[in-house]
């Protein structure tokens, strides 16, 4: 019995070793994956919305609220933008040039914004307070308007901006330059501009006269408009700061045609240069008649962006040769501006005819970007644009890359990246304006 027992014991031990070896060869059980959160699938995201689930400006269900109103645009209805520009009379080229800048901006958008067609409407503001008031009143009565590009002339905006403000609209001017409009004591919330402030233009003009030309005795003429009077004054102040003398400061009316009495008085003071930052046709009459006044035959003549248009040369003819004009420096703008000019020529058969077409393009695009920021869209496609939020978004514009530069708005509505040049009329040939008639000479 001992051998069978030993044999049995040995067999039993062998079986134990085999079983032990088999157990060691089996994989160790791991915790069930479902019971532990995967590092790539944390539990937290399941409890918080993903970006796709968050409401977006284009997917809001409820109509937003706004202290000055919300514009509601139904599916199939257009987004209405407006212009308030001078497109008739002696200043028509100034406003028409800006209107073309707006139209090209809309072309570049494909005529669409946020799934809605863009409709452009406008009012002629006439480059005077009466026209500005009438145009602003008509635009303010149109509840479909989202925002306005305008006005052309500062005197229009002085009376028009409060009307636009009261209506809950907002306006961005391409060419208003009077310091008064963004003076903190007088500025209205609805008003911004992408044009330069004449505190800059007046200083550059004075530096050109005193430092570049070496002239110290100057006279000024304004036409009573906000733009002309303030720019003439800024110029005069800067001439004095640079050591010059202002021997006369005269005024004419925009409707005057005989400038000889004013010019004769100025001649008695023997200025070396007359600065008259006014508009056509009054500016052209001064250019022509100054040559007729004894004592002014060789006096230098200088105006500003109000006369920076071919009509100035066409009106004055040979008398315009030698005239200096300050205004936006379009020669330093980049490739985007050159592409814009090509589009302008293709669309209208001419190069730009004034100085603020690029500014109008930028004003339009700045408004469009602000609309994109604040607009919300209901599931049925209805678009809501809160009006105060739209204003706020415009004031928050920062480092906006426009045709005219890098635009940033301050609390008073100045958004420009100002670049000022002085041009000289060297020919009466306006067929290929500006290259055929004027050239930049400063800086």
Tab-separated table of C-alpha atoms in Angstrom:
chain	number	residue	atom	x	y	z
A	1	UNK	CA	0.000	0.000	0.000
A	2	UNK	CA	2.979	2.306	0.524
A	3	UNK	CA	4.015	2.433	-3.186
A	4	UNK	CA	0.500	3.120	-4.488
A	5	UNK	CA	0.142	5.785	-1.791
A	6	UNK	CA	3.481	7.382	-2.745
A	7	UNK	CA	2.577	7.231	-6.389
A	8	UNK	CA	-0.760	8.819	-5.664
A	9	UNK	CA	0.942	11.562	-3.686
A	10	UNK	CA	3.386	12.230	-6.509
A	11	UNK	CA	0.565	12.387	-9.057
A	12	UNK	CA	-1.332	14.749	-6.796
A	13	UNK	CA	1.654	17.067	-6.423
A	14	UNK	CA	2.219	17.066	-10.191
A	15	UNK	CA	-1.378	18.008	-10.744
A	16	UNK	CA	-1.020	20.898	-8.259
A	17	UNK	CA	2.096	22.195	-10.078
A	18	UNK	CA	0.388	21.951	-13.446
A	19	UNK	CA	-2.629	23.823	-12.148
A	20	UNK	CA	-0.370	26.447	-10.582
A	21	UNK	CA	1.529	26.878	-13.890
A	22	UNK	CA	-1.704	27.210	-15.778
A	23	UNK	CA	-2.908	29.897	-13.381
A	24	UNK	CA	0.347	31.870	-13.844
A	25	UNK	CA	-0.028	31.736	-17.653
A	26	UNK	CA	-3.542	33.226	-17.623
A	27	UNK	CA	-3.828	37.101	-18.038
A	28	UNK	CA	-4.493	38.981	-14.881
A	29	UNK	CA	-8.034	40.284	-14.935
A	30	UNK	CA	-8.173	44.112	-15.438
A	31	UNK	CA	-10.940	46.345	-14.236
A	32	UNK	CA	-13.724	46.643	-16.707
A	33	UNK	CA	-13.134	49.679	-18.944
A	34	UNK	CA	-16.722	50.703	-18.580
A	35	UNK	CA	-16.250	51.060	-14.865
A	36	UNK	CA	-13.437	53.587	-15.135
A	37	UNK	CA	-13.481	56.895	-17.046
A	38	UNK	CA	-11.118	56.912	-19.958
A	39	UNK	CA	-8.518	59.687	-19.979
A	40	UNK	CA	-9.851	60.758	-23.375
A	41	UNK	CA	-13.463	60.574	-22.332
A	42	UNK	CA	-13.675	62.381	-18.991
A	43	UNK	CA	-16.950	62.505	-17.246
A	44	UNK	CA	-16.926	66.314	-16.977
A	45	UNK	CA	-17.705	67.197	-20.615
A	46	UNK	CA	-20.857	65.156	-20.501
A	47	UNK	CA	-22.147	67.507	-17.832
A	48	UNK	CA	-21.213	70.767	-19.634
A	49	UNK	CA	-22.208	71.937	-23.115
A	50	UNK	CA	-19.755	71.561	-25.926
A	51	UNK	CA	-19.019	74.620	-28.089
A	52	UNK	CA	-21.350	73.258	-30.737
A	53	UNK	CA	-24.153	73.035	-28.198
A	54	UNK	CA	-23.694	76.599	-26.956
A	55	UNK	CA	-26.015	79.204	-28.340
A	56	UNK	CA	-24.377	81.255	-31.100
A	57	UNK	CA	-25.364	84.682	-32.416
A	58	UNK	CA	-26.935	82.888	-35.380
A	59	UNK	CA	-28.915	80.394	-33.285
A	60	UNK	CA	-30.631	82.323	-30.516
A	61	UNK	CA	-34.211	81.319	-29.898
A	62	UNK	CA	-35.541	84.368	-28.096
A	63	UNK	CA	-35.565	87.930	-29.379
A	64	UNK	CA	-32.836	89.989	-27.676
A	65	UNK	CA	-33.571	93.138	-25.748
A	66	UNK	CA	-31.825	96.469	-26.227
A	67	UNK	CA	-32.388	99.867	-24.571
A	68	UNK	CA	-32.830	101.713	-27.890
A	69	UNK	CA	-34.529	99.003	-29.889
A	70	UNK	CA	-34.037	95.826	-31.872
A	71	UNK	CA	-34.338	95.729	-35.659
A	72	UNK	CA	-36.158	92.601	-36.860
A	73	UNK	CA	-35.427	91.305	-40.346
A	74	UNK	CA	-37.617	88.461	-41.568
A	75	UNK	CA	-36.337	85.697	-43.862
A	76	UNK	CA	-36.198	87.024	-47.395
A	77	UNK	CA	-36.078	90.654	-46.285
A	78	UNK	CA	-32.918	92.702	-46.990
A	79	UNK	CA	-30.471	94.291	-44.594
A	80	UNK	CA	-30.816	97.981	-45.415
A	81	UNK	CA	-27.764	100.233	-45.303
A	82	UNK	CA	-27.981	103.929	-46.135
A	83	UNK	CA	-25.792	106.747	-47.353
A	84	UNK	CA	-26.100	110.430	-46.491
A	85	UNK	CA	-23.867	112.232	-48.959
A	86	UNK	CA	-23.723	115.310	-51.152
A	87	UNK	CA	-24.386	114.066	-54.702
A	88	UNK	CA	-25.596	117.219	-56.443
A	89	UNK	CA	-24.344	120.732	-57.109
A	90	UNK	CA	-20.775	121.892	-56.803
A	91	UNK	CA	-19.803	119.216	-54.265
A	92	UNK	CA	-21.291	116.260	-56.147
A	93	UNK	CA	-17.929	114.687	-56.952
A	94	UNK	CA	-17.090	114.476	-53.253
A	95	UNK	CA	-20.265	112.559	-52.398
A	96	UNK	CA	-20.440	110.476	-55.558
A	97	UNK	CA	-16.882	109.296	-54.992
A	98	UNK	CA	-17.802	108.121	-51.480
A	99	UNK	CA	-21.003	106.444	-52.699
A	100	UNK	CA	-18.941	104.409	-55.141
A	101	UNK	CA	-16.733	103.269	-52.274
A	102	UNK	CA	-19.828	101.944	-50.491
A	103	UNK	CA	-21.071	100.185	-53.627
A	104	UNK	CA	-17.737	98.449	-54.166
A	105	UNK	CA	-17.744	97.277	-50.548
A	106	UNK	CA	-21.171	95.721	-51.091
A	107	UNK	CA	-19.905	94.112	-54.301
A	108	UNK	CA	-17.015	92.590	-52.348
A	109	UNK	CA	-19.546	91.105	-49.927
A	110	UNK	CA	-21.365	89.504	-52.827
A	111	UNK	CA	-24.346	91.705	-52.064
A	112	UNK	CA	-25.181	89.486	-49.089
A	113	UNK	CA	-24.781	89.621	-45.323
A	114	UNK	CA	-25.765	86.857	-42.887
A	115	UNK	CA	-27.934	85.244	-45.532
A	116	UNK	CA	-29.796	88.433	-46.380
A	117	UNK	CA	-29.458	90.620	-49.459
A	118	UNK	CA	-27.965	94.057	-48.781
A	119	UNK	CA	-30.158	96.939	-49.950
A	120	UNK	CA	-28.579	100.396	-50.269
A	121	UNK	CA	-30.687	103.540	-49.976
A	122	UNK	CA	-29.577	107.138	-49.649
A	123	UNK	CA	-30.307	110.834	-49.312
A	124	UNK	CA	-28.572	113.834	-50.856
A	125	UNK	CA	-27.383	116.021	-47.985
A	126	UNK	CA	-26.235	118.977	-50.079
A	127	UNK	CA	-23.090	119.861	-48.093
A	128	UNK	CA	-24.917	122.378	-45.920
A	129	UNK	CA	-26.828	122.365	-42.609
A	130	UNK	CA	-30.245	122.568	-44.255
A	131	UNK	CA	-29.525	119.627	-46.502
A	132	UNK	CA	-28.077	117.651	-43.615
A	133	UNK	CA	-31.134	118.229	-41.476
A	134	UNK	CA	-33.515	117.241	-44.255
A	135	UNK	CA	-31.559	114.120	-45.202
A	136	UNK	CA	-31.181	112.988	-41.598
A	137	UNK	CA	-34.892	113.486	-40.971
A	138	UNK	CA	-35.850	111.347	-43.959
A	139	UNK	CA	-33.408	108.589	-43.021
A	140	UNK	CA	-34.512	108.619	-39.402
A	141	UNK	CA	-38.093	108.018	-40.549
A	142	UNK	CA	-37.133	104.747	-42.247
A	143	UNK	CA	-37.301	101.981	-39.599
A	144	UNK	CA	-35.694	99.434	-41.953
A	145	UNK	CA	-32.285	101.157	-41.942
A	146	UNK	CA	-29.574	99.416	-39.927
A	147	UNK	CA	-26.810	102.038	-40.192
A	148	UNK	CA	-25.694	105.020	-42.277
A	149	UNK	CA	-22.461	105.856	-44.071
A	150	UNK	CA	-22.256	109.626	-43.983
A	151	UNK	CA	-22.237	112.482	-44.027
A	152	UNK	CA	-19.937	114.122	-46.588
A	153	UNK	CA	-19.600	117.582	-45.036
A	154	UNK	CA	-19.136	118.461	-41.388
A	155	UNK	CA	-21.901	121.061	-41.333
A	156	UNK	CA	-24.413	118.378	-42.397
A	157	UNK	CA	-23.362	116.157	-39.510
A	158	UNK	CA	-23.522	118.943	-36.918
A	159	UNK	CA	-27.307	119.182	-37.386
A	160	UNK	CA	-27.948	115.684	-38.722
A	161	UNK	CA	-26.178	113.565	-36.119
A	162	UNK	CA	-28.535	114.499	-33.242
A	163	UNK	CA	-31.505	113.462	-35.407
A	164	UNK	CA	-29.858	110.153	-36.240
A	165	UNK	CA	-29.023	109.685	-32.571
A	166	UNK	CA	-32.596	110.340	-31.460
A	167	UNK	CA	-33.856	107.742	-33.946
A	168	UNK	CA	-31.606	105.058	-32.474
A	169	UNK	CA	-29.518	104.793	-35.644
A	170	UNK	CA	-25.765	105.111	-36.027
A	171	UNK	CA	-23.673	106.878	-38.682
A	172	UNK	CA	-20.030	106.551	-39.726
A	173	UNK	CA	-18.702	109.432	-41.815
A	174	UNK	CA	-16.118	108.890	-44.546
A	175	UNK	CA	-15.199	112.568	-44.931
A	176	UNK	CA	-16.278	114.791	-42.021
A	177	UNK	CA	-13.091	116.303	-40.637
A	178	UNK	CA	-14.116	119.204	-38.362
A	179	UNK	CA	-12.682	118.818	-34.840
A	180	UNK	CA	-16.009	120.013	-33.435
A	181	UNK	CA	-17.789	116.733	-34.274
A	182	UNK	CA	-15.660	114.595	-31.976
A	183	UNK	CA	-15.167	117.239	-29.316
A	184	UNK	CA	-16.146	115.463	-26.061
A	185	UNK	CA	-18.357	118.416	-25.112
A	186	UNK	CA	-20.382	118.235	-28.342
A	187	UNK	CA	-20.099	114.658	-29.570
A	188	UNK	CA	-23.320	112.635	-29.915
A	189	UNK	CA	-23.382	108.886	-29.393
A	190	UNK	CA	-24.631	108.013	-32.852
A	191	UNK	CA	-21.640	109.603	-34.572
A	192	UNK	CA	-18.303	108.082	-35.622
A	193	UNK	CA	-15.952	108.787	-38.510
A	194	UNK	CA	-13.084	107.131	-40.351
A	195	UNK	CA	-11.833	110.403	-41.867
A	196	UNK	CA	-8.974	112.313	-40.266
A	197	UNK	CA	-9.528	115.048	-37.700
A	198	UNK	CA	-8.516	118.449	-39.059
A	199	UNK	CA	-6.322	118.969	-36.037
A	200	UNK	CA	-3.983	116.738	-38.040
A	201	UNK	CA	-4.579	118.247	-41.496
A	202	UNK	CA	-4.224	121.835	-40.273
A	203	UNK	CA	-0.944	121.048	-38.558
A	204	UNK	CA	0.530	119.269	-41.601
A	205	UNK	CA	-0.536	122.119	-43.896
A	206	UNK	CA	1.120	124.686	-41.634
A	207	UNK	CA	4.304	122.634	-41.418
A	208	UNK	CA	4.420	122.464	-45.212
A	209	UNK	CA	3.999	126.231	-45.590
A	210	UNK	CA	6.431	127.339	-42.897
A	211	UNK	CA	9.027	124.570	-42.874
A	212	UNK	CA	8.955	123.363	-46.481
A	213	UNK	CA	8.144	126.544	-48.434
A	214	UNK	CA	9.735	128.882	-45.912
A	215	UNK	CA	6.765	131.274	-45.979
A	216	UNK	CA	5.888	133.164	-42.798
A	217	UNK	CA	3.106	135.629	-43.732
A	218	UNK	CA	-0.226	133.947	-44.496
A	219	UNK	CA	-3.886	134.881	-44.891
A	220	UNK	CA	-6.901	132.577	-44.549
A	221	UNK	CA	-10.412	132.530	-46.023
A	222	UNK	CA	-13.294	130.341	-44.861
A	223	UNK	CA	-16.877	130.084	-46.107
A	224	UNK	CA	-18.663	129.968	-42.770
A	225	UNK	CA	-19.036	126.205	-42.818
A	226	UNK	CA	-17.974	124.173	-39.821
A	227	UNK	CA	-15.293	122.423	-41.858
A	228	UNK	CA	-13.768	125.492	-43.471
A	229	UNK	CA	-13.750	127.776	-40.452
A	230	UNK	CA	-12.263	125.216	-38.101
A	231	UNK	CA	-9.604	124.019	-40.534
A	232	UNK	CA	-8.583	127.598	-41.354
A	233	UNK	CA	-8.279	128.311	-37.641
A	234	UNK	CA	-6.234	125.175	-36.918
A	235	UNK	CA	-3.926	126.090	-39.811
A	236	UNK	CA	-3.516	129.656	-38.490
A	237	UNK	CA	-2.790	128.497	-34.953
A	238	UNK	CA	-0.106	126.135	-36.163
A	239	UNK	CA	1.492	128.765	-38.410
A	240	UNK	CA	1.817	131.005	-35.351
A	241	UNK	CA	3.313	128.167	-33.309
A	242	UNK	CA	5.923	127.697	-36.031
A	243	UNK	CA	6.897	131.373	-35.926
A	244	UNK	CA	4.731	132.661	-38.753
A	245	UNK	CA	2.261	135.535	-38.883
A	246	UNK	CA	-1.395	135.481	-39.897
A	247	UNK	CA	-1.954	138.841	-41.568
A	248	UNK	CA	-5.655	138.387	-42.415
A	249	UNK	CA	-8.532	135.997	-41.645
A	250	UNK	CA	-11.452	136.619	-43.992
A	251	UNK	CA	-14.751	134.904	-44.814
A	252	UNK	CA	-16.935	134.483	-47.906
A	253	UNK	CA	-20.269	132.818	-48.518
A	254	UNK	CA	-20.502	129.439	-50.326
A	255	UNK	CA	-22.780	131.151	-52.858
A	256	UNK	CA	-20.530	134.135	-53.547
A	257	UNK	CA	-19.205	134.486	-57.059
A	258	UNK	CA	-17.286	137.772	-56.753
A	259	UNK	CA	-14.369	137.295	-54.377
A	260	UNK	CA	-12.516	140.437	-55.427
A	261	UNK	CA	-13.519	142.626	-52.442
A	262	UNK	CA	-12.176	140.072	-49.974
A	263	UNK	CA	-9.068	139.435	-52.032
A	264	UNK	CA	-8.396	143.160	-52.384
A	265	UNK	CA	-8.473	143.585	-48.591
A	266	UNK	CA	-6.109	140.668	-48.193
A	267	UNK	CA	-3.708	142.144	-50.766
A	268	UNK	CA	-3.187	145.202	-48.597
A	269	UNK	CA	-1.647	142.950	-45.937
A	270	UNK	CA	0.886	141.529	-48.385
A	271	UNK	CA	0.652	137.824	-47.517
A	272	UNK	CA	2.977	135.296	-49.069
A	273	UNK	CA	0.280	132.586	-49.167
A	274	UNK	CA	-3.522	132.411	-48.942
A	275	UNK	CA	-5.060	129.274	-47.414
A	276	UNK	CA	-8.756	128.758	-48.257
A	277	UNK	CA	-10.034	125.289	-47.299
A	278	UNK	CA	-13.494	125.623	-48.861
A	279	UNK	CA	-15.595	123.852	-51.492
A	280	UNK	CA	-16.500	124.348	-55.131
A	281	UNK	CA	-17.599	126.513	-56.763
A	282	UNK	CA	-16.523	129.235	-54.311
A	283	UNK	CA	-13.008	127.826	-54.124
A	284	UNK	CA	-12.582	127.964	-57.876
A	285	UNK	CA	-13.693	131.616	-57.980
A	286	UNK	CA	-10.983	132.498	-55.461
A	287	UNK	CA	-8.381	130.578	-57.456
A	288	UNK	CA	-9.269	132.454	-60.643
A	289	UNK	CA	-9.820	135.933	-59.231
A	290	UNK	CA	-6.726	135.994	-57.005
A	291	UNK	CA	-4.660	136.194	-60.190
A	292	UNK	CA	-6.526	139.380	-61.155
A	293	UNK	CA	-5.849	141.340	-57.954
A	294	UNK	CA	-2.920	143.699	-57.905
A	295	UNK	CA	-0.396	142.521	-55.357
A	296	UNK	CA	-1.563	138.895	-55.374
A	297	UNK	CA	-0.230	137.862	-58.776
A	298	UNK	CA	2.627	135.874	-57.293
A	299	UNK	CA	1.113	134.936	-53.971
A	300	UNK	CA	0.971	131.197	-53.379
A	301	UNK	CA	-2.494	129.645	-53.167
A	302	UNK	CA	-3.385	126.645	-51.058
A	303	UNK	CA	-6.615	124.793	-50.308
A	304	UNK	CA	-7.528	121.417	-48.836
A	305	UNK	CA	-9.488	118.205	-49.359
A	306	UNK	CA	-12.695	120.091	-50.139
A	307	UNK	CA	-11.146	121.052	-53.487
A	308	UNK	CA	-9.237	117.799	-54.035
A	309	UNK	CA	-11.220	116.846	-57.127
A	310	UNK	CA	-10.904	117.317	-60.903
A	311	UNK	CA	-13.678	119.888	-60.937
A	312	UNK	CA	-11.311	122.314	-59.200
A	313	UNK	CA	-8.930	122.180	-62.150
A	314	UNK	CA	-11.715	122.078	-64.738
A	315	UNK	CA	-13.299	125.206	-63.251
A	316	UNK	CA	-10.149	127.263	-62.762
A	317	UNK	CA	-8.161	126.097	-65.787
A	318	UNK	CA	-4.658	127.526	-66.012
A	319	UNK	CA	-5.199	129.545	-62.827
A	320	UNK	CA	-5.207	126.264	-60.895
A	321	UNK	CA	-1.677	125.336	-61.943
A	322	UNK	CA	0.581	125.775	-58.943
A	323	UNK	CA	-2.285	125.451	-56.457
A	324	UNK	CA	-1.436	123.388	-53.372
A	325	UNK	CA	-4.024	121.002	-51.918
A	326	UNK	CA	-3.794	119.158	-48.611
A	327	UNK	CA	-5.781	115.973	-48.092
A	328	UNK	CA	-5.626	112.223	-47.504
A	329	UNK	CA	-2.352	110.695	-48.611
A	330	UNK	CA	-3.567	107.997	-50.987
A	331	UNK	CA	-0.066	107.339	-52.301
A	332	UNK	CA	1.004	105.390	-49.214
A	333	UNK	CA	-1.944	102.979	-49.112
A	334	UNK	CA	-1.163	99.317	-49.706
A	335	UNK	CA	-1.981	96.636	-52.300
A	336	UNK	CA	-5.585	96.323	-51.112
A	337	UNK	CA	-6.145	99.947	-52.102
A	338	UNK	CA	-4.621	99.372	-55.534
A	339	UNK	CA	-7.010	96.443	-56.045
A	340	UNK	CA	-9.853	98.721	-54.988
A	341	UNK	CA	-8.835	101.349	-57.552
A	342	UNK	CA	-8.867	98.705	-60.303
A	343	UNK	CA	-12.412	97.702	-59.296
A	344	UNK	CA	-13.414	101.373	-59.272
A	345	UNK	CA	-12.089	101.876	-62.788
A	346	UNK	CA	-13.744	98.712	-64.081
A	347	UNK	CA	-17.093	99.622	-62.549
A	348	UNK	CA	-17.230	103.360	-63.287
A	349	UNK	CA	-14.787	103.846	-66.185
A	350	UNK	CA	-12.647	106.352	-64.299
A	351	UNK	CA	-10.201	106.547	-61.442
A	352	UNK	CA	-11.530	107.861	-58.114
A	353	UNK	CA	-12.655	111.479	-58.441
A	354	UNK	CA	-12.177	112.748	-54.882
A	355	UNK	CA	-10.284	111.887	-51.721
A	356	UNK	CA	-12.600	109.770	-49.557
A	357	UNK	CA	-13.722	106.736	-51.592
A	358	UNK	CA	-11.436	104.412	-49.602
A	359	UNK	CA	-12.756	105.861	-46.350
A	360	UNK	CA	-16.317	105.135	-47.457
A	361	UNK	CA	-15.334	101.555	-48.228
A	362	UNK	CA	-13.808	101.229	-44.760
A	363	UNK	CA	-16.852	102.793	-43.077
A	364	UNK	CA	-19.093	100.241	-44.791
A	365	UNK	CA	-16.925	97.285	-43.872
A	366	UNK	CA	-16.588	98.476	-40.285
A	367	UNK	CA	-20.372	98.612	-39.991
A	368	UNK	CA	-20.671	95.144	-41.521
A	369	UNK	CA	-18.224	93.672	-38.999
A	370	UNK	CA	-20.147	95.264	-36.147
A	371	UNK	CA	-23.410	93.808	-37.464
A	372	UNK	CA	-21.830	90.351	-37.584
A	373	UNK	CA	-20.809	90.681	-33.938
A	374	UNK	CA	-24.207	91.609	-32.543
A	375	UNK	CA	-26.779	90.046	-34.865
A	376	UNK	CA	-28.690	87.004	-33.587
A	377	UNK	CA	-30.776	84.669	-35.675
A	378	UNK	CA	-33.880	82.756	-34.651
A	379	UNK	CA	-34.445	79.177	-35.853
A	380	UNK	CA	-36.964	80.435	-38.396
A	381	UNK	CA	-34.267	82.624	-39.963
A	382	UNK	CA	-35.415	85.940	-38.515
A	383	UNK	CA	-32.424	88.180	-37.867
A	384	UNK	CA	-32.352	90.511	-34.866
A	385	UNK	CA	-29.952	93.474	-34.696
A	386	UNK	CA	-29.881	95.250	-31.306
A	387	UNK	CA	-29.253	98.920	-32.010
A	388	UNK	CA	-27.282	100.007	-28.946
A	389	UNK	CA	-25.224	96.835	-29.123
A	390	UNK	CA	-24.422	97.766	-32.724
A	391	UNK	CA	-23.213	101.206	-31.651
A	392	UNK	CA	-21.151	99.674	-28.860
A	393	UNK	CA	-19.580	97.210	-31.271
A	394	UNK	CA	-18.543	100.074	-33.550
A	395	UNK	CA	-16.924	101.954	-30.678
A	396	UNK	CA	-15.102	98.741	-29.737
A	397	UNK	CA	-13.501	98.599	-33.191
A	398	UNK	CA	-9.809	97.994	-32.665
A	399	UNK	CA	-7.018	97.290	-35.162
A	400	UNK	CA	-9.492	97.011	-38.030
A	401	UNK	CA	-7.416	96.520	-41.175
A	402	UNK	CA	-9.010	98.888	-43.660
A	403	UNK	CA	-7.906	100.288	-46.991
A	404	UNK	CA	-6.922	103.523	-45.247
A	405	UNK	CA	-4.952	101.920	-42.446
A	406	UNK	CA	-5.322	100.367	-39.048
A	407	UNK	CA	-8.570	101.732	-37.589
A	408	UNK	CA	-9.275	101.966	-33.861
A	409	UNK	CA	-12.169	104.011	-32.489
A	410	UNK	CA	-11.874	106.234	-29.438
A	411	UNK	CA	-14.791	107.087	-27.106
A	412	UNK	CA	-15.537	110.257	-29.110
A	413	UNK	CA	-15.913	108.515	-32.452
A	414	UNK	CA	-12.536	109.215	-34.066
A	415	UNK	CA	-11.489	105.973	-35.786
A	416	UNK	CA	-9.042	107.131	-38.479
A	417	UNK	CA	-5.456	106.205	-39.129
A	418	UNK	CA	-4.680	109.680	-40.491
A	419	UNK	CA	-2.193	110.135	-43.298
A	420	UNK	CA	-2.045	113.647	-44.777
A	421	UNK	CA	-0.197	114.810	-47.884
A	422	UNK	CA	0.137	118.031	-49.860
A	423	UNK	CA	-0.379	117.859	-53.611
A	424	UNK	CA	0.400	120.401	-56.327
A	425	UNK	CA	-1.616	120.979	-59.471
A	426	UNK	CA	0.862	120.777	-62.363
A	427	UNK	CA	-1.474	120.393	-65.358
A	428	UNK	CA	-4.975	121.215	-66.506
A	429	UNK	CA	-5.323	117.726	-67.998
A	430	UNK	CA	-7.874	115.900	-65.842
A	431	UNK	CA	-8.479	113.034	-68.275
A	432	UNK	CA	-6.513	110.647	-66.093
A	433	UNK	CA	-7.163	112.240	-62.710
A	434	UNK	CA	-5.339	112.375	-60.375
A	435	UNK	CA	-2.075	111.329	-62.032
A	436	UNK	CA	-2.451	113.601	-65.051
A	437	UNK	CA	-3.079	116.785	-63.029
A	438	UNK	CA	-1.705	116.613	-59.470
A	439	UNK	CA	1.371	115.187	-57.780
A	440	UNK	CA	2.286	114.676	-54.155
A	441	UNK	CA	5.034	117.037	-52.974
A	442	UNK	CA	4.888	116.681	-49.167
A	443	UNK	CA	5.879	114.866	-47.026
